[in-house]
């Protein structure tokens, strides 16, 4: 069992309660909107967790579309499967490694709050882009320290948040946040290299960054 599985396995229920809060839902809706999904398409969510994005995704690809959620942690996938509005026709979950996704063809890929968990994000983003192929869309939503001047005190809270919500928290608070941000930056840079028609926007007062694009 990996650190990720041990951590998210232990906290799956609590994670789901936080992940399902209404204000988080508005961020999720925006991330899904950025993919410009159409009915009948196939969307793969990498690191889908407890499936909180799935109702938004299913609404966009219905009728006839497919939502496939992939997550490493069985307890997270179990939470998703047992939610009445996150399961059913056209929705599938696989317990698997999003770094090597067990799928070769999709119209779009979504990864929310996941990119910072990969020690080596560039090849992972490459595989996601290869999964959708030219013309396919990929979107990454992640927390970050805000650059707004008034945000300095809250950035300390961000560092604590990253430490609490990251598996294998052996580094100091600031180093953990720095490592997390380096990974997110690397994932975004690779997505930027691989895509056209990109759009970057911040949400939640700058504490969230959403990058989406179409694979070249
Ligand atoms: C912070 S949660 C985000 C969950 C979901 N995307 C959301 O927005 O609520 C991170 C999730 O990524 C999953 N995860 C981490 N590394 C993974 C990997 N290599 N493959 C698949 N899932 C992974 C964890 O199990 C966890 O469910």
Short mmCIF file of C-alpha atoms and ligand atoms in Angstrom, two decimals:
data_model
loop_
_atom_site.label_atom_id
_atom_site.label_comp_id
_atom_site.label_asym_id
_atom_site.label_seq_id
_atom_site.Cartn_x
_atom_site.Cartn_y
_atom_site.Cartn_z
CA UNK A 1 0.00 0.00 0.00
CA UNK A 2 1.33 3.45 -0.92
CA UNK A 3 1.36 6.54 1.33
CA UNK A 4 -1.42 7.96 -0.87
CA UNK A 5 -3.63 4.93 -0.37
CA UNK A 6 -3.01 4.82 3.38
CA UNK A 7 -3.75 8.54 3.76
CA UNK A 8 -6.85 8.80 1.58
CA UNK A 9 -8.06 5.39 2.72
CA UNK A 10 -8.09 6.62 6.32
CA UNK A 11 -9.70 9.98 5.56
CA UNK A 12 -12.09 9.04 2.73
CA UNK A 13 -15.31 9.89 4.59
CA UNK A 14 -14.05 13.16 5.99
CA UNK A 15 -12.57 14.05 2.61
CA UNK A 16 -15.93 13.45 0.98
CA UNK A 17 -17.72 15.76 3.43
CA UNK A 18 -15.30 18.60 2.63
CA UNK A 19 -15.17 17.84 -1.09
CA UNK A 20 -18.97 18.02 -1.28
CA UNK A 21 -19.37 21.49 0.27
CA UNK A 22 -21.48 23.81 -1.91
CA UNK A 23 -18.75 26.41 -2.51
CA UNK A 24 -16.39 23.65 -3.67
CA UNK A 25 -19.16 22.63 -6.08
CA UNK A 26 -18.96 26.01 -7.81
CA UNK A 27 -15.23 25.50 -8.46
CA UNK A 28 -15.95 22.03 -9.79
CA UNK A 29 -18.64 23.34 -12.12
CA UNK A 30 -16.19 25.90 -13.51
CA UNK A 31 -13.49 23.26 -14.08
CA UNK A 32 -15.97 21.03 -15.92
CA UNK A 33 -17.23 23.97 -17.99
CA UNK A 34 -13.66 24.70 -19.12
CA UNK A 35 -13.61 21.34 -20.93
CA UNK A 36 -16.49 22.33 -23.25
CA UNK A 37 -17.91 18.80 -23.14
CA UNK A 38 -20.72 17.68 -25.47
CA UNK A 39 -23.38 14.98 -25.21
CA UNK A 40 -22.06 11.55 -26.16
CA UNK A 41 -18.42 12.26 -25.28
CA UNK A 42 -16.14 10.24 -23.02
CA UNK A 43 -14.50 12.06 -20.13
CA UNK A 44 -11.86 10.46 -17.90
CA UNK A 45 -11.33 11.90 -14.46
CA UNK A 46 -7.85 11.16 -13.11
CA UNK A 47 -7.70 10.81 -9.32
CA UNK A 48 -11.49 11.12 -9.13
CA UNK A 49 -11.56 10.65 -5.35
CA UNK A 50 -15.11 10.32 -4.02
CA UNK A 51 -16.65 11.37 -7.35
CA UNK A 52 -17.66 14.91 -6.41
CA UNK A 53 -17.10 16.12 -10.00
CA UNK A 54 -19.11 13.30 -11.53
CA UNK A 55 -22.61 14.88 -11.43
CA UNK A 56 -21.23 17.92 -13.27
CA UNK A 57 -19.45 15.71 -15.81
CA UNK A 58 -22.40 13.42 -16.38
CA UNK A 59 -24.74 16.34 -16.96
CA UNK A 60 -22.44 17.61 -19.74
CA UNK A 61 -21.95 14.31 -21.60
CA UNK A 62 -25.53 13.05 -21.33
CA UNK A 63 -27.23 11.56 -23.17
CA UNK A 64 -25.07 8.78 -24.45
CA UNK A 65 -21.75 9.84 -22.95
CA UNK A 66 -19.37 8.10 -20.55
CA UNK A 67 -17.69 9.26 -17.36
CA UNK A 68 -14.76 7.13 -16.21
CA UNK A 69 -13.25 7.86 -12.81
CA UNK A 70 -9.82 6.44 -11.98
CA UNK A 71 -8.42 6.50 -8.46
CA UNK A 72 -5.69 4.64 -6.64
CA UNK A 73 -7.51 4.43 -3.30
CA UNK A 74 -10.21 1.81 -2.92
CA UNK A 75 -11.99 3.61 -0.06
CA UNK A 76 -12.31 6.77 -2.16
CA UNK A 77 -13.73 4.83 -5.11
CA UNK A 78 -16.12 3.02 -2.75
CA UNK A 79 -17.47 6.36 -1.52
CA UNK A 80 -18.07 7.39 -5.14
CA UNK A 81 -19.81 4.14 -6.05
CA UNK A 82 -22.20 4.44 -3.11
CA UNK A 83 -23.33 8.00 -3.83
CA UNK A 84 -26.71 7.81 -5.63
CA UNK A 85 -25.96 10.84 -7.81
CA UNK A 86 -22.39 9.75 -8.61
CA UNK A 87 -23.17 6.32 -10.05
CA UNK A 88 -25.52 4.79 -12.60
CA UNK A 89 -25.82 4.74 -16.38
CA UNK A 90 -22.73 5.90 -18.19
CA UNK A 91 -20.60 6.24 -15.03
CA UNK A 92 -17.75 3.82 -14.35
CA UNK A 93 -14.99 3.70 -11.76
CA UNK A 94 -11.69 1.88 -11.85
CA UNK A 95 -9.26 1.52 -8.97
CA UNK A 96 -5.99 2.17 -10.76
CA UNK A 97 -2.97 4.39 -11.21
CA UNK A 98 -3.70 7.64 -13.05
CA UNK A 99 0.03 7.91 -13.78
CA UNK A 100 -0.49 4.94 -16.11
CA UNK A 101 -4.16 5.25 -16.99
CA UNK A 102 -5.78 2.00 -18.10
CA UNK A 103 -7.56 3.74 -20.98
CA UNK A 104 -6.33 4.64 -24.45
CA UNK A 105 -9.09 6.79 -25.89
CA UNK A 106 -11.18 9.65 -24.52
CA UNK A 107 -12.40 13.10 -25.54
CA UNK A 108 -11.28 14.90 -22.40
CA UNK A 109 -9.38 14.48 -19.14
CA UNK A 110 -10.02 16.27 -15.87
CA UNK A 111 -7.74 16.26 -12.83
CA UNK A 112 -8.76 18.32 -9.80
CA UNK A 113 -6.52 18.63 -6.74
CA UNK A 114 -4.34 15.78 -7.99
CA UNK A 115 -1.34 17.08 -9.98
CA UNK A 116 0.54 18.11 -6.81
CA UNK A 117 0.58 14.48 -5.64
CA UNK A 118 2.77 13.16 -8.46
CA UNK A 119 6.52 13.30 -7.69
CA UNK A 120 7.25 13.46 -11.44
CA UNK A 121 4.22 15.12 -13.06
CA UNK A 122 5.51 15.78 -16.60
CA UNK A 123 5.29 12.21 -17.95
CA UNK A 124 1.92 11.85 -16.24
CA UNK A 125 0.53 14.91 -18.03
CA UNK A 126 2.04 13.56 -21.26
CA UNK A 127 0.08 10.32 -20.83
CA UNK A 128 -3.12 12.25 -20.17
CA UNK A 129 -2.58 14.28 -23.34
CA UNK A 130 -1.83 11.10 -25.29
CA UNK A 131 -5.03 9.55 -23.93
CA UNK A 132 -7.18 12.25 -25.53
CA UNK A 133 -4.96 12.78 -28.61
CA UNK A 134 -4.97 15.84 -30.90
CA UNK A 135 -8.06 17.99 -30.40
CA UNK A 136 -8.88 16.43 -27.02
CA UNK A 137 -9.17 18.65 -23.95
CA UNK A 138 -7.38 18.49 -20.61
CA UNK A 139 -8.03 20.60 -17.51
CA UNK A 140 -6.07 20.87 -14.26
CA UNK A 141 -7.50 22.54 -11.15
CA UNK A 142 -5.17 23.06 -8.19
CA UNK A 143 -4.66 24.98 -4.99
CA UNK A 144 -1.81 27.48 -4.82
CA UNK A 145 -0.56 30.34 -2.67
CA UNK A 146 -2.38 33.50 -3.64
CA UNK A 147 -0.40 36.42 -5.08
CA UNK A 148 -2.93 38.96 -3.79
CA UNK A 149 -1.24 41.33 -1.31
CA UNK A 150 -3.96 40.83 1.29
CA UNK A 151 -3.43 37.08 1.17
CA UNK A 152 -0.12 36.89 3.09
CA UNK A 153 -1.61 35.60 6.37
CA UNK A 154 -3.78 33.12 4.52
CA UNK A 155 -0.75 31.80 2.67
CA UNK A 156 0.50 30.49 6.02
CA UNK A 157 -2.82 28.68 6.30
CA UNK A 158 -2.23 27.32 2.79
CA UNK A 159 1.09 25.83 3.90
CA UNK A 160 -0.61 24.15 6.84
CA UNK A 161 -3.42 22.92 4.61
CA UNK A 162 -0.98 21.32 2.17
CA UNK A 163 0.83 19.61 5.03
CA UNK A 164 -2.39 18.27 6.52
CA UNK A 165 -3.80 17.11 3.20
CA UNK A 166 -0.64 15.54 1.80
CA UNK A 167 0.31 11.93 2.31
CA UNK A 168 3.71 11.17 3.86
CA UNK A 169 4.05 14.57 5.58
CA UNK A 170 7.64 14.27 6.70
CA UNK A 171 8.88 17.60 5.38
CA UNK A 172 8.61 20.94 7.17
CA UNK A 173 5.43 22.88 6.50
CA UNK A 174 7.04 25.33 4.08
CA UNK A 175 9.07 22.68 2.21
CA UNK A 176 5.94 20.61 1.76
CA UNK A 177 4.06 23.56 0.26
CA UNK A 178 7.04 24.37 -1.95
CA UNK A 179 7.28 20.79 -3.22
CA UNK A 180 3.55 20.74 -3.86
CA UNK A 181 3.71 24.01 -5.81
CA UNK A 182 6.74 22.85 -7.81
CA UNK A 183 4.80 19.78 -8.92
CA UNK A 184 1.72 21.78 -9.85
CA UNK A 185 3.87 24.25 -11.78
CA UNK A 186 5.61 21.41 -13.62
CA UNK A 187 2.26 19.84 -14.54
CA UNK A 188 0.92 23.16 -15.82
CA UNK A 189 4.08 23.86 -17.83
CA UNK A 190 3.87 20.49 -19.50
CA UNK A 191 0.18 20.97 -20.26
CA UNK A 192 0.99 24.40 -21.72
CA UNK A 193 3.65 22.81 -23.96
CA UNK A 194 1.23 20.19 -25.21
CA UNK A 195 -1.86 22.33 -25.85
CA UNK A 196 -3.31 25.19 -27.86
CA UNK A 197 -6.36 27.38 -27.16
CA UNK A 198 -5.27 27.48 -23.55
CA UNK A 199 -7.10 29.31 -20.84
CA UNK A 200 -5.80 30.03 -17.36
CA UNK A 201 -7.94 31.56 -14.66
CA UNK A 202 -7.85 31.89 -10.92
CA UNK A 203 -10.72 31.21 -8.56
CA UNK A 204 -11.30 31.61 -4.82
CA UNK A 205 -9.34 34.85 -4.49
CA UNK A 206 -6.32 33.43 -6.29
CA UNK A 207 -6.06 30.28 -4.18
CA UNK A 208 -7.08 28.08 -7.10
CA UNK A 209 -5.65 27.96 -10.59
CA UNK A 210 -7.49 26.35 -13.49
CA UNK A 211 -5.56 25.61 -16.67
CA UNK A 212 -7.28 24.02 -19.65
CA UNK A 213 -6.33 23.50 -23.26
CA UNK A 214 -6.78 21.48 -26.41
CA UNK A 215 -4.03 18.99 -27.26
CA UNK A 216 -2.02 20.05 -30.32
C1 LIG B 1 -7.10 15.60 -3.04
S1 LIG B 1 -7.92 14.15 -3.63
C2 LIG B 1 -8.83 14.80 -5.02
C3 LIG B 1 -10.00 13.97 -5.37
C4 LIG B 1 -10.92 14.54 -6.45
N1 LIG B 1 -10.20 14.79 -7.67
C5 LIG B 1 -11.61 15.80 -6.00
O1 LIG B 1 -11.57 16.81 -6.70
O2 LIG B 1 -12.23 15.78 -4.93
C6 LIG B 1 -6.61 13.30 -4.42
C7 LIG B 1 -7.03 11.95 -4.97
O3 LIG B 1 -6.03 11.51 -5.88
C8 LIG B 1 -5.89 10.12 -5.73
N2 LIG B 1 -4.58 9.75 -6.27
C9 LIG B 1 -3.36 10.14 -5.85
N3 LIG B 1 -2.40 9.59 -6.62
C10 LIG B 1 -3.04 8.85 -7.56
C11 LIG B 1 -2.61 8.05 -8.64
N4 LIG B 1 -1.30 7.87 -8.91
N5 LIG B 1 -3.54 7.45 -9.40
C12 LIG B 1 -4.87 7.60 -9.14
N6 LIG B 1 -5.33 8.33 -8.12
C13 LIG B 1 -4.43 8.95 -7.34
C14 LIG B 1 -6.04 9.88 -4.25
O4 LIG B 1 -6.37 8.55 -3.97
C15 LIG B 1 -7.16 10.86 -3.93
O5 LIG B 1 -8.41 10.23 -4.07
#
